[in-house]
Structure formats: C-alpha cells, structure tokens
Coordinates of C-alpha atoms in Angstrom, one line a residue:
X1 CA 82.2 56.9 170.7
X2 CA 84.4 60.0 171.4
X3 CA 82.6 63.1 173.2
X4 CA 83.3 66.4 174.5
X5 CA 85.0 66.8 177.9
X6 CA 86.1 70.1 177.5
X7 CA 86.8 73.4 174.9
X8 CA 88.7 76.0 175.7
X9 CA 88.3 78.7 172.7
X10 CA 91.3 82.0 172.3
X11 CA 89.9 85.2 173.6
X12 CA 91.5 86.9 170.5
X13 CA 93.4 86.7 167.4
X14 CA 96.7 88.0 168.6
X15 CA 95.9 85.1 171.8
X16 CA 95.5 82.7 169.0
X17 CA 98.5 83.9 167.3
X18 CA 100.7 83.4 169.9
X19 CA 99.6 79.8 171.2
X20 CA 100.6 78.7 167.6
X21 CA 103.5 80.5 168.0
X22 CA 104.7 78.6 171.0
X23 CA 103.8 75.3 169.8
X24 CA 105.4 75.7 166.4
X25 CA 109.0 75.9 168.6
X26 CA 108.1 73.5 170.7
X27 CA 107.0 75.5 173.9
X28 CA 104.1 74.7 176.6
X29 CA 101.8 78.3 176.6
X30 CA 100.5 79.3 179.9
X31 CA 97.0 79.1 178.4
X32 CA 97.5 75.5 177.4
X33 CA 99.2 74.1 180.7
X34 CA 96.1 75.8 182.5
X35 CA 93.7 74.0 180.2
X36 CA 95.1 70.7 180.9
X37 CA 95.5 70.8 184.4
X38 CA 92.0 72.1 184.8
X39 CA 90.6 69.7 183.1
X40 CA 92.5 66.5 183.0
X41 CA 91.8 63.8 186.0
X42 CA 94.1 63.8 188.6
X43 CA 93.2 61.0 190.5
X44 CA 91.0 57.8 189.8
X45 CA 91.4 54.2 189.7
X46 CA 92.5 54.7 185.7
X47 CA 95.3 56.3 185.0
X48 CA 94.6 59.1 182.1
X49 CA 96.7 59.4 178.8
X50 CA 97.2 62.7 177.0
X51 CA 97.5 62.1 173.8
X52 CA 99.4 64.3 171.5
X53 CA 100.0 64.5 167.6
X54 CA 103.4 66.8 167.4
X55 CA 105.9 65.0 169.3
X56 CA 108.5 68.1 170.3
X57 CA 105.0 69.4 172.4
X58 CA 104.4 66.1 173.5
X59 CA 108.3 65.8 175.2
X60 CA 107.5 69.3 176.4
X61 CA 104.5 68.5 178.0
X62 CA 105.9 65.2 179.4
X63 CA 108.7 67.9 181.5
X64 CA 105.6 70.0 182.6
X65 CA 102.9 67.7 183.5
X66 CA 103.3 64.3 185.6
X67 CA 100.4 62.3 183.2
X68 CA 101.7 59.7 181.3
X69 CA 101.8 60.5 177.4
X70 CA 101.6 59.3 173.5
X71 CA 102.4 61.0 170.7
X72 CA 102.1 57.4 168.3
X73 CA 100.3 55.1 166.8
X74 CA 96.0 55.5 167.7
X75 CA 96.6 59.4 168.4
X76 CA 97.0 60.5 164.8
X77 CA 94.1 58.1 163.8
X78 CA 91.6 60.1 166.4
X79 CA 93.2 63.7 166.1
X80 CA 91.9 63.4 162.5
X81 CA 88.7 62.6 162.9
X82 CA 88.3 65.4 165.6
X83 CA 89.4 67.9 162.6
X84 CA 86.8 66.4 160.8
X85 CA 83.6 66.3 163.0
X86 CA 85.5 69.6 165.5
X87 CA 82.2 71.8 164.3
X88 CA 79.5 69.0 165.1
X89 CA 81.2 68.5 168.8
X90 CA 81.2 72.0 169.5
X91 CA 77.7 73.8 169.7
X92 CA 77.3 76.5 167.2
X93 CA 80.3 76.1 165.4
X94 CA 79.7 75.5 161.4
X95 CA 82.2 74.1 159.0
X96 CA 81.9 77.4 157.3
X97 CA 83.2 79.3 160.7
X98 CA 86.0 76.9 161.3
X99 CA 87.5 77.3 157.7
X100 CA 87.3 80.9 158.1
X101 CA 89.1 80.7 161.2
X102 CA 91.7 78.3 160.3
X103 CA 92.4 80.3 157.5
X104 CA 93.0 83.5 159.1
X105 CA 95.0 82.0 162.2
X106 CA 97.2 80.4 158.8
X107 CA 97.2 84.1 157.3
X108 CA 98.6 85.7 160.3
X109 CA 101.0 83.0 161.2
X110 CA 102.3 82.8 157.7
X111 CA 102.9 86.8 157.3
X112 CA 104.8 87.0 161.2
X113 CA 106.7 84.1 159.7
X114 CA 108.3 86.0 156.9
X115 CA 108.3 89.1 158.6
X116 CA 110.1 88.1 161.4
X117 CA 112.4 85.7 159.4
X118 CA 116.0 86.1 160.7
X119 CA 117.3 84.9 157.2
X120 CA 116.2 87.7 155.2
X121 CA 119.4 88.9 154.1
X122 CA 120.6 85.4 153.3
X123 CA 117.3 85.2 150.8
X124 CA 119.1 87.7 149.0
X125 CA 122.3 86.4 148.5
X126 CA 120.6 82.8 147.9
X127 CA 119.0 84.5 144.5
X128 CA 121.8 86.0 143.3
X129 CA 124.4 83.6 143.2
X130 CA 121.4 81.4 141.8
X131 CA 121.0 84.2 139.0
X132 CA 124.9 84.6 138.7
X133 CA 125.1 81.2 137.9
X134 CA 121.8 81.3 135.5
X135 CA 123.3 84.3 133.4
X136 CA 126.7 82.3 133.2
X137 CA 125.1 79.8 131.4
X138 CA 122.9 82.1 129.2
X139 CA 125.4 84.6 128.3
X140 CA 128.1 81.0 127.0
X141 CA 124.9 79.6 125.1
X142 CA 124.0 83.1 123.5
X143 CA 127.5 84.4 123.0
X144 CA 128.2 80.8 121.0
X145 CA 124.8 81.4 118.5
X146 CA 126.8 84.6 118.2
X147 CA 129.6 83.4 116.8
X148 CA 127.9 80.7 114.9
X149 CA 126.1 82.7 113.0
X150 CA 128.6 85.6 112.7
X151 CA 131.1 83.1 111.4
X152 CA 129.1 82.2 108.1
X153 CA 130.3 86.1 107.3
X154 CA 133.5 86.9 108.7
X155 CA 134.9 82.9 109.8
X156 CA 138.3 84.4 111.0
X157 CA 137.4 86.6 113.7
X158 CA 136.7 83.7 115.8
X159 CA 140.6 82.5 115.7
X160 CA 141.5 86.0 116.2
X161 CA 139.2 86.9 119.6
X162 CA 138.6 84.1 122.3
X163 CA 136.5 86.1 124.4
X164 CA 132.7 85.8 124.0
X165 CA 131.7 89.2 125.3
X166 CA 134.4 91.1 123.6
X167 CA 133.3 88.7 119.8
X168 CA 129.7 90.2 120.4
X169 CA 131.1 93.6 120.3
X170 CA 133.5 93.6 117.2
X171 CA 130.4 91.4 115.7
X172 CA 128.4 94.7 116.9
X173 CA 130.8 97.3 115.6
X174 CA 132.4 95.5 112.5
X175 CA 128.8 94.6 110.9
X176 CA 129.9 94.1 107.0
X177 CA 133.1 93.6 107.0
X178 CA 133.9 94.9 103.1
X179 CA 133.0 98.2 105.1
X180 CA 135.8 98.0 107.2
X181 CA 138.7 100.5 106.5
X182 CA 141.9 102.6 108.4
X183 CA 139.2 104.6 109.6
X184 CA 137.8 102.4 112.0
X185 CA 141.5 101.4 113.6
X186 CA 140.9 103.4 116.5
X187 CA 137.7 102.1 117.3
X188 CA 138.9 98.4 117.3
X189 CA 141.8 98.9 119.6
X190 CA 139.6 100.8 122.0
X191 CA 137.5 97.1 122.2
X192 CA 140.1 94.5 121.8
X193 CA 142.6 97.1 123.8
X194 CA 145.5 95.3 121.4
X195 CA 146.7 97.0 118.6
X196 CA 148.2 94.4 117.2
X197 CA 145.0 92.0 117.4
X198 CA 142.8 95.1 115.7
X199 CA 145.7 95.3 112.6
X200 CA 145.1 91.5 112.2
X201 CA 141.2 92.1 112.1
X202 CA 141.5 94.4 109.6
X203 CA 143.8 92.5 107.2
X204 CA 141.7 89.6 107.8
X205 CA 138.6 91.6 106.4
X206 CA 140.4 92.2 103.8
X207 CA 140.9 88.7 102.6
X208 CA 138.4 86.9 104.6
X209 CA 136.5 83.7 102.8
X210 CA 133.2 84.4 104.5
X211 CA 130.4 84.6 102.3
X212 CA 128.6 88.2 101.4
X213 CA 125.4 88.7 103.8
X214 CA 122.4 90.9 103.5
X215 CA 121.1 93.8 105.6
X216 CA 118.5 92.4 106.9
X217 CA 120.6 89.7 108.4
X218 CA 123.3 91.7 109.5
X219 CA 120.8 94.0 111.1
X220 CA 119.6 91.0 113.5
X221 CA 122.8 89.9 114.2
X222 CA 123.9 93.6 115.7
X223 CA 120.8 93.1 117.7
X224 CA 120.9 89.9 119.0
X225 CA 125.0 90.9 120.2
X226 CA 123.9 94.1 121.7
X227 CA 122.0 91.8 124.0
X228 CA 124.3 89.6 124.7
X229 CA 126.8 92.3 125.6
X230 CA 124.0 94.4 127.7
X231 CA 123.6 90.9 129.9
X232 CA 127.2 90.6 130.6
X233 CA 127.0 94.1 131.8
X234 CA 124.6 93.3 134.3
X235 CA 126.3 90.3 134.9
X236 CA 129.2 92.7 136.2
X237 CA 126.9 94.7 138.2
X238 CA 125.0 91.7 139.8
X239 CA 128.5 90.2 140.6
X240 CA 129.5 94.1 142.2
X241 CA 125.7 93.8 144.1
X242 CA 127.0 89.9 145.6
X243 CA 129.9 91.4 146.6
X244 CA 128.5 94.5 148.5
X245 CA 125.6 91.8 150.1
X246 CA 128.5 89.6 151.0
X247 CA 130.4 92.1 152.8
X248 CA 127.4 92.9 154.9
X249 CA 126.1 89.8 156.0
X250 CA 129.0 87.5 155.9
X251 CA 132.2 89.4 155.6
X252 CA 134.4 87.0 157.7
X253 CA 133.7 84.4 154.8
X254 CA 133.8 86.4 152.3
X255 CA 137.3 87.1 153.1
X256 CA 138.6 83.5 153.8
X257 CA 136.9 81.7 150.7
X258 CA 135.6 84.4 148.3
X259 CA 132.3 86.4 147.6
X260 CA 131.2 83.6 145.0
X261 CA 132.1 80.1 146.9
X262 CA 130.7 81.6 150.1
X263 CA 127.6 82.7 148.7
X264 CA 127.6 78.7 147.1
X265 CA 128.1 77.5 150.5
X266 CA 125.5 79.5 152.4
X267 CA 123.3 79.3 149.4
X268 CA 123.2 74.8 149.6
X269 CA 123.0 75.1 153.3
X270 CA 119.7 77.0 152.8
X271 CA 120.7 80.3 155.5
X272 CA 124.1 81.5 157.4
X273 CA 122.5 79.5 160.2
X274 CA 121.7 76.3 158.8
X275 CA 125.7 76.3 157.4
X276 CA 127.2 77.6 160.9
X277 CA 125.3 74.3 162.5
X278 CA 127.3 72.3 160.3
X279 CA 130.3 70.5 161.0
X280 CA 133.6 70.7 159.1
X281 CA 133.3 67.0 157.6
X282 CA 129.9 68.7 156.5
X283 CA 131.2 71.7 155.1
X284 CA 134.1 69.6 153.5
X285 CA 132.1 67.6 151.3
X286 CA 129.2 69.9 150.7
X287 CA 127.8 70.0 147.3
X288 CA 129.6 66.4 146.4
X289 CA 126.3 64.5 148.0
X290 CA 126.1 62.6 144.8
X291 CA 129.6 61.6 144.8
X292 CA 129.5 60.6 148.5
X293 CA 126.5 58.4 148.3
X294 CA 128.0 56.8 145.4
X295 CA 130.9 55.8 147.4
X296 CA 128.9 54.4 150.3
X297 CA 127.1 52.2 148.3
X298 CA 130.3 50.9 146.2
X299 CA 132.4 51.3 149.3
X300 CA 134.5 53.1 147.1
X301 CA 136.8 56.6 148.1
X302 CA 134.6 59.1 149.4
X303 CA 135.1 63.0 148.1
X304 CA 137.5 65.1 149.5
X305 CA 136.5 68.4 148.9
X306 CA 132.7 69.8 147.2
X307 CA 132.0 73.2 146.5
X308 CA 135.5 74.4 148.2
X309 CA 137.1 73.2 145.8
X310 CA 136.7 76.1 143.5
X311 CA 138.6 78.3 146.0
X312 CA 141.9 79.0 145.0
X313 CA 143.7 77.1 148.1
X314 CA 143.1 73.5 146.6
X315 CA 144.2 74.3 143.4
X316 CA 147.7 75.8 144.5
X317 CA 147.8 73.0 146.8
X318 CA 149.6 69.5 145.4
X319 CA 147.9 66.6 144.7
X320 CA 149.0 64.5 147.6
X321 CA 148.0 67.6 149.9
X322 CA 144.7 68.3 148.3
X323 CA 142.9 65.9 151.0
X324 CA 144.4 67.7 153.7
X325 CA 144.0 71.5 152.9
X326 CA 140.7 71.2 151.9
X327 CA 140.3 69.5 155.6
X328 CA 142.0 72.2 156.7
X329 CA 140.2 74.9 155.0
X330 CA 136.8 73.5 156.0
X331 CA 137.9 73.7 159.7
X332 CA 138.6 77.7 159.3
X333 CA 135.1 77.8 157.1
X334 CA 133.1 76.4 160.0
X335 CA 134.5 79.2 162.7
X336 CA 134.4 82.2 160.1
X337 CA 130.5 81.2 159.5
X338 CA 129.6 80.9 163.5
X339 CA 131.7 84.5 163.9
X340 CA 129.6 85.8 161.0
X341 CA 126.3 84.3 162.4
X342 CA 126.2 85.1 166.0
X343 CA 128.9 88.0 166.2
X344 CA 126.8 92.0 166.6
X345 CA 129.0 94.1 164.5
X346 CA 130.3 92.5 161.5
X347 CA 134.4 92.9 160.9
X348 CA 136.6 91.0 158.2
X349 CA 139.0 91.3 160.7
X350 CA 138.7 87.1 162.1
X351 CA 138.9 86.2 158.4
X352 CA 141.4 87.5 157.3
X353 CA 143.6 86.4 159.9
X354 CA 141.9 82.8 158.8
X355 CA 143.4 83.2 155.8
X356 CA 146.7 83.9 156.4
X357 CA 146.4 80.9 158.5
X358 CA 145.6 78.8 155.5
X359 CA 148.6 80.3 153.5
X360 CA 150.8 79.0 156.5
X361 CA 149.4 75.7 156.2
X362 CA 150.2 75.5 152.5
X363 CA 153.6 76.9 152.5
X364 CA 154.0 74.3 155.5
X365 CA 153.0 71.5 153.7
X366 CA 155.5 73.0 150.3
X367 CA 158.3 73.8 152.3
X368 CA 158.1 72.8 155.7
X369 CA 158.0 76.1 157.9
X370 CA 156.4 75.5 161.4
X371 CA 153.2 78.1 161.1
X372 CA 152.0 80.4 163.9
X373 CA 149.8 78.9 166.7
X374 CA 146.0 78.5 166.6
X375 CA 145.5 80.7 170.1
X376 CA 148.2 83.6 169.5
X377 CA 146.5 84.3 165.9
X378 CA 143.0 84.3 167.9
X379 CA 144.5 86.7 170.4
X380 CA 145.7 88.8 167.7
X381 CA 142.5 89.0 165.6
X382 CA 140.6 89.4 169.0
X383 CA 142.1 92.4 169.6
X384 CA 142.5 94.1 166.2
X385 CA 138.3 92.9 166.4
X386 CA 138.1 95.0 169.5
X387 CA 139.8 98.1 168.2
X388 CA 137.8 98.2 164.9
X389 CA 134.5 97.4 166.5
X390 CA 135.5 100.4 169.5
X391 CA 136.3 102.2 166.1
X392 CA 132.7 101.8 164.3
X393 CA 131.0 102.2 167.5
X394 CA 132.6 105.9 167.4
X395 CA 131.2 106.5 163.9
X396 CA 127.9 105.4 164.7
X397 CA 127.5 107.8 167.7
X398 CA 128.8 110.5 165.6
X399 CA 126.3 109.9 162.9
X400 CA 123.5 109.8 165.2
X401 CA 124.7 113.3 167.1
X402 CA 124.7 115.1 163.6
X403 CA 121.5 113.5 162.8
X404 CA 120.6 115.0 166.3
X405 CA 122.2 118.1 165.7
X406 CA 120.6 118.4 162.2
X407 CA 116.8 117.9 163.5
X408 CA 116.8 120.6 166.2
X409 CA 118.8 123.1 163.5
X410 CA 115.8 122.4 161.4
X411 CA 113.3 122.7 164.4
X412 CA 114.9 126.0 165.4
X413 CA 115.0 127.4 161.9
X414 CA 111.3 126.5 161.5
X415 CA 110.3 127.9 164.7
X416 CA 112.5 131.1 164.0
X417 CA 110.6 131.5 160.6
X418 CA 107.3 131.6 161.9
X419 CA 108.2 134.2 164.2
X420 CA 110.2 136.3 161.6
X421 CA 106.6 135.6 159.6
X422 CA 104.2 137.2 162.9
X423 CA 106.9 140.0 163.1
X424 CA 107.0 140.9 159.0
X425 CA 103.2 140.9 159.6
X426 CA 103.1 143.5 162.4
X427 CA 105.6 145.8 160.9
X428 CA 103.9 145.5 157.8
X429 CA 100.2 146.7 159.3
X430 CA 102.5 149.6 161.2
X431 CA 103.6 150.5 157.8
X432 CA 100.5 150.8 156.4
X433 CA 98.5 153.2 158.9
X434 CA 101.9 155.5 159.1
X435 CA 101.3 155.7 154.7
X436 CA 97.2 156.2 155.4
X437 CA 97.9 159.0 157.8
X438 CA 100.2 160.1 155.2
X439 CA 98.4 160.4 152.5
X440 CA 95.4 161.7 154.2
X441 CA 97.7 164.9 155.3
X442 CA 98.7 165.4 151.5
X443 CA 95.5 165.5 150.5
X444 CA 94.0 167.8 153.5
X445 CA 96.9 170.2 152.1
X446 CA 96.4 169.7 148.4
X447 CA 92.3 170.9 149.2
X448 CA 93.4 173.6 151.2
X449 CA 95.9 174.7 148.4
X450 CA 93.0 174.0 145.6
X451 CA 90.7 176.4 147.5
X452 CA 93.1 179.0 148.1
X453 CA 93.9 179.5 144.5
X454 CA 90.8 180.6 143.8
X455 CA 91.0 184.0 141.9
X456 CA 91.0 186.9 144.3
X457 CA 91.1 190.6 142.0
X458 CA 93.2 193.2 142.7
X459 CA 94.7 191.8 146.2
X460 CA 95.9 188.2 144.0
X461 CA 99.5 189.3 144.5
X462 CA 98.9 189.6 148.3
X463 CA 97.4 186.7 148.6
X464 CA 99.7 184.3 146.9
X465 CA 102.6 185.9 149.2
X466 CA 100.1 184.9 151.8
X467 CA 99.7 181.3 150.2
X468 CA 103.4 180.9 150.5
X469 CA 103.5 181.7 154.0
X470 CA 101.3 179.1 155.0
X471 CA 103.3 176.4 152.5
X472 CA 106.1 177.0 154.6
X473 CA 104.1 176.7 157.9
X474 CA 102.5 173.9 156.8
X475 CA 105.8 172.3 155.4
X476 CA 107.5 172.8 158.6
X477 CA 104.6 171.4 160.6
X478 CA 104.6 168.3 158.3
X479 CA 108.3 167.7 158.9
X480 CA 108.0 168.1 162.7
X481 CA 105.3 165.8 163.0
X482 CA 107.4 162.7 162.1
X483 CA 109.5 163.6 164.5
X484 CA 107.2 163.9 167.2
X485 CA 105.7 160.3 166.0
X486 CA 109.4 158.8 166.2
X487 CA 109.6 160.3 170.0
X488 CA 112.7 162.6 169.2
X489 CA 110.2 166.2 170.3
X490 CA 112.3 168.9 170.9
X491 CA 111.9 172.2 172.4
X492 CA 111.9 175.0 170.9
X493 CA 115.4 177.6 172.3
X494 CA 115.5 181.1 172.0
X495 CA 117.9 181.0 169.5
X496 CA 115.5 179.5 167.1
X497 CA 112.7 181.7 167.7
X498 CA 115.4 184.6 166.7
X499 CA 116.0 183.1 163.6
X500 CA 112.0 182.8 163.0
X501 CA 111.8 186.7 164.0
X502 CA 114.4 187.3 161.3
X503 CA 112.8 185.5 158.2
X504 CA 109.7 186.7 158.6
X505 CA 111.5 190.5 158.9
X506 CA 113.3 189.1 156.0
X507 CA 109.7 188.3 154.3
X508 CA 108.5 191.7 155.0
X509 CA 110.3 194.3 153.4
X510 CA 110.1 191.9 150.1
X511 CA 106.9 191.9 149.4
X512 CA 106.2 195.5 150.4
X513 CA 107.9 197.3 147.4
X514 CA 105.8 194.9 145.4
X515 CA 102.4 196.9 146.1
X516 CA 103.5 200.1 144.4
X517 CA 105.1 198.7 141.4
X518 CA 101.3 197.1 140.6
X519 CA 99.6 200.2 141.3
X520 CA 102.0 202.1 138.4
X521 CA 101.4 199.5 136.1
X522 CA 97.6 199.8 136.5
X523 CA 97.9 203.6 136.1
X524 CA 100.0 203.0 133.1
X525 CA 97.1 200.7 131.6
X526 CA 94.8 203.2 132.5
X527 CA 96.2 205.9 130.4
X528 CA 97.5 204.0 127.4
X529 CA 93.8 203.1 127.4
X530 CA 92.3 206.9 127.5
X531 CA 95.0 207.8 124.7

C-alpha cells in the first residue's frame, strides 16, 4: 500500500509558476531541495530511493542531493497512480479542485511560454516562406486554368507570351479579341513592354482560329485573371515583407545565401537557434533527409548538397566541384547563423565578407588563384563590424536625445499654455470692471445731460451756454481720470492754469452780446403782434 509521508502545497500561483518553470529546464528550485531534505531519511539501516519520473530533474537532483536515485522502470508505474488517487491521499482535496488547479498552473505556464518565446521573430519568417511557397504553387495552377480556358478563344496568345502573370493580364485587357484594333497598341506595349510582341498580338487577332465566345464567358474569365494577377501582386509584396524580416533577424545570412534559401533553412530547422546548433554536415544535407536515409539503407552515395543547392554558388560551380562548394558553403552557413543568433546588434557586415570568401573558393577551384586567409578576412570584418556597430550605437543615442528633447518641448509648451490660459483670464476680468466703470460714468453723464435739458423759458439760451460749460468740464474730467487710473497724474503748472483763465475770458465776451440780440427780437415779436 502506498501512503502519505509528506505534502508540501505552493504558497501562490506565481510560487507555483515558477517551480514548473525550473523543472521544465531542468533545475532543482530552492522550494523543492528544502522539501526533500526535510523530509527524506537521512540515516537508517535501509537506504532510501527517490524516485523520479523526468530524468534531466532526476541527474539534477542526483548533483544536489547524496540519496541514491531512479528515474526507470517501477517509478512511472507508481507516479501514475499517485495522479490518480493525489485527491484521496490528501485531506480535503476533491478531484474537482485538482483539475481546476492543474488547469490553471497549465494556463499560466502555456501563456509565459509564448510570451517569453525567444523565437518569435523566426515564427514569422517560418510562415512566410511557407506562404511564399503555397502562393507559388497557386498562382502556376491558377495562371495554367487561365490559359486553358483563354486558349479555346484566342489559342495563339499562348505561343506569343510565356509569362503566366503577364497571359492573365492581356487575357484581362484583350477580352474579345474581334474587338481588338490600332487603338489599343499603346496599351499592349505598356503590359508586354515589347513592341514588337504587341504588333504580333494584334495581327494574330486578326487571323486567329479560336472559336467565337459569349459575354457571359468572357466576363468570368476577366475575373478569374484579375485574381490571379492581384495574388501575384501580393506575392511581390510578401516576397518585399521576407526580405525586410530577413534583414532584421538574420541579415548575415541573408547576405551569404539569399533571403529565400535562408528563410528555407531556418524555416526546416524549426528557429535561428535550433539551425545555429547544427553542424555543417547538418546544414549540408538539410532538406535531402529522404535521399540520405535512402542511401544508408542501400549503401548507396549519400547527397551532397539539400536545400543549398538552390543558391546560386552550386550551380556556377562544375560538376566535379559541386561536392566540395557546397561543403564549403555550408561551413560559412554555420558561422553566419551563430553570428546572427548570439551577436547584439545585427550587421551584414560578417556575411558579406563570407561571401566574397565563397567567390574565392570558386574562382580557386576554376582557375587556380590562392584565396585570402580565413583569420585576415575575420580581422577585416571584425573591424568594419566594430565601426558600423560604434556607428548605429551613435544613431540610437541621437534618436533617443530628440525623443528626449521633443517630450520636455512638449512639457514646457503645455505648462506655458496653462499659464498664458490663468493670465488671459486675469486680464480679461481687469478688462471687464475698467468697461463697467466705464459705462456707469456714461450713463451718470447722459442722466445729468437728460435732466438739464429740460425746458427753462426765457433764460434757455443761458442755460444751454451753461450746459456746454459743464460738457467740457465734464469731458476734461473724464479724460484725466484714465490717466490717473494708468498712474501717469500730473500736476497742474501755472502755465496751464493761464491758459484756463484765457478760455473761459474767451467764453465770456461770446456769449454776452447774445442777451441783447434776444431781447430785440422779443421786442420785435411784440410789436408785429400789437400792429
């Protein structure tokens, strides 16, 4: 019968988390190497045996702890019938709460898994060459019902134009070919970029032994072409996308081999890291598994070369020195994918120095001249690498000190604009009580002014000159109030009070001729009226 000696349950998820963490790569936690040396039995007349299902823990517990270990045999027998009796050994733990934990410690592992994967730019490049090579085969399939069924109608275009992509778009602009005239000229050398090929079209529409087709069909046929041309489109920019990936997360292989066979290559190796662990006799023969195994069993000639061989080196090469550049080129392969993997800033810089290696050992093996050594190349690209890497560092820091610069402009300018926002606020309530006491004094003067020119009798005369008076008082009281308000007061000199004297002597004699000329006119009214 087995029992319970001990259980030791996680304090928390994230405690939980990282015990399966550790024993996923193989590492002893601190929690666990207290567990079982708290609880195992040190000394008795029986030695103890720990036994352990996953055997890189087991070899790392065998380095920690001095028991005596198995990871075979009776241990996988009794680890799962512990999984499937653990909630009747432990008190009040159901099945149900043991799924539910399982499940969530699997959750949480599985999502710190992805996020944390360190081959999440290769996924990228993994799924696009994989979709490269899909829509190669999709656009040859489609671009061949194309010319199938365009051929029924016009059978010579197909001797005239090889190319699939540029067949769907004559088949898209031709359409009935009895329709076909001078006029469209232009607009067939602007697709087949041949003037020569678009005359030929022309007179071949014009005596062409297709048969006659109807709208309906021709209207499908345009359709299913402008597909077919739209995919090879984005077969161009997916290609331009590979390129751009490339560049970024490989770009010493990129440079050596290609965009396309070094994507193959990292794509069959699974990551950049899987393919920089491999050896060159790996990388030589990768992709010709088939071929290999085929050999061993037959004891027949294994493969030279797998997917390398669609690089343009081997097929420069002759055939007696295929064998030995594609050797070769596997050997510079290996280093430019470890440089790529484990190097901080990626530079082309390593392979393209690789590759003019490679073009030394091909015009070596064609004409015989002695190429450059292995370590004065390396010194060479290690140093170019140095300058370009000093070179980005310098860019980097200067985008980060105008990202700097451009934050605290933006800080200032936000700062300053709630400021200029309090200040627009107090000048504008200034502005409004100097316009209230403003208008207040006009209309204190305009009631003063209404009551004055109320009708008076004989003295109305007098008193309007008396009205006046005060206007101009008033006036010049309102004017020098301002000024008092802006703090410019003045005092009054005796030159100014002079010129007062005078214009109200001036004033004077004005207005007294006026009394006698109203008293004639009244004596005048008078008599007209006796008479």
């Amino acid at each position: 019968m087995v029992s319970l000696a001990a259980f030791f349950p996680f304090k928390s998820a994230q405690a939980a988390l990282e015990n399966m963490n550790a024993i996923s790569e193989g590492v002893v936690h601190a929690d666990l190497k207290l567990f079982l040396e708290t609880n195992l039995p040190q000394s008795g007349k029986k030695k103890s045996v720990l036994g352990v299902s996953d055997g890189k823990i087991g070899a790392a517990l065998q380095e920690e702890l001095s028991s005596s270990i198995q990871t075979g045999g009776v241990v996988a027998e009794i680890t799962r019938g512990l999984r499937l009796h653990f909630h009747s050994l432990v008190k009040g733990l159901t099945a149900l709460a043991a799924s539910k934990a399982q499940l969530g410690l699997g959750h949480s592992y599985s999502r710190a898994k992805v996020k944390f994967n360190v081959n999440r730019a290769d996924n990228m490049i993994i799924q696009s060459i994989a979709l490269l090579d899909q829509l190669d085969k999709d656009i040859n399939t489609f671009s061949m019902r194309v010319r199938e069924w365009y051929g029924y109608h016009f059978p010579e275009l197909i001797k005239i134009v090889s190319d699939n992509s540029m067949y769907c778009r004559l088949a898209q602009l031709i359409g009935n070919r009895k329709e076909l005239s001078e006029e469209n000229l232009e607009s067939l050398e602007e697709v087949v970029m041949d003037s020569a090929k678009a005359q030929a079209i022309l007179d071949a529409s014009r005596s062409s032994m297709g048969m006659d087709i109807s709208p309906i069909d021709l209207i499908n046929i345009e359709r299913f072409s402008s597909r077919v041309v739209s995919l090879a489109a984005y077969r161009l920019e997916l290609q331009e996308y590979l390129r751009s990936k490339m560049s970024q997360v490989a770009p010493n292989l990129a440079a050596l081999i290609g965009e396309v066979v070094g994507a193959r290559l990292i794509s069959h190796a699974g990551s950049l890291t899987n393919l920089a662990k491999y050896p060159a006799s790996t990388v030589q023969i990768l992709g010709a598994e088939k071929a290999l195994f085929r050999a061993l069993k037959t004891r027949g000639n294994t493969p030279k070369y797998g997917l390398i061989f669609h690089s343009t080196f081997i097929g420069r090469a002759a055939a007696k020195n295929k064998g030995r550049i594609s050797r070769y080129l596997a050997n510079k392969c290996t280093i430019a994918s470890r440089i790529d993997c484990f190097s901080e800033l990626p530079t082309s810089v390593f392979g393209d120095k690789l590759r003019e290696q490679v073009e030394e050992r091909l015009s070596f093996y064609e004409t015989g001249d002695v190429p450059r050594k292995n370590v004065d190349v390396m010194k060479e690209a290690l140093k170019e690498a140095t300058d370009v890497a000093a070179e980005i560092k310098r860019k980097l820091e200067k985008k980060e000190k105008k990202r700097k610069k451009r934050e605290k402009k933006l800080q200032e300018l936000g700062e300053n604009g709630e400021a200029n926002g309090d200040a627009e606020v107090e000048n504008g309530e200034e502005d409004n009580t100097l316009k209230k006491k403003k208008k207040k004094k006009q209309a204190a003067e305009e009631m003063e002014a209404q009551a004055e020119e109320a009708p008076s009798g004989e003295n109305g005369e007098e008193t309007s000159a008396k009205k006046k008076k005060k206007r101009k008082a008033e006036s010049e009281e309102v004017e020098e109030a301002p000024d008092a308000e802006d703090g410019a007061e003045e005092t009054e000199t005796p030159a100014k009070k002079k010129k007062r004297k005078s214009e109200a002597m001036d004033t004077q004699p004005e207005e007294t001729p006026e009394t006698p000329v109203t008293e004639k006119k009244k004596k005048k009214k008078k008599k007209d009226a006796a008479e």
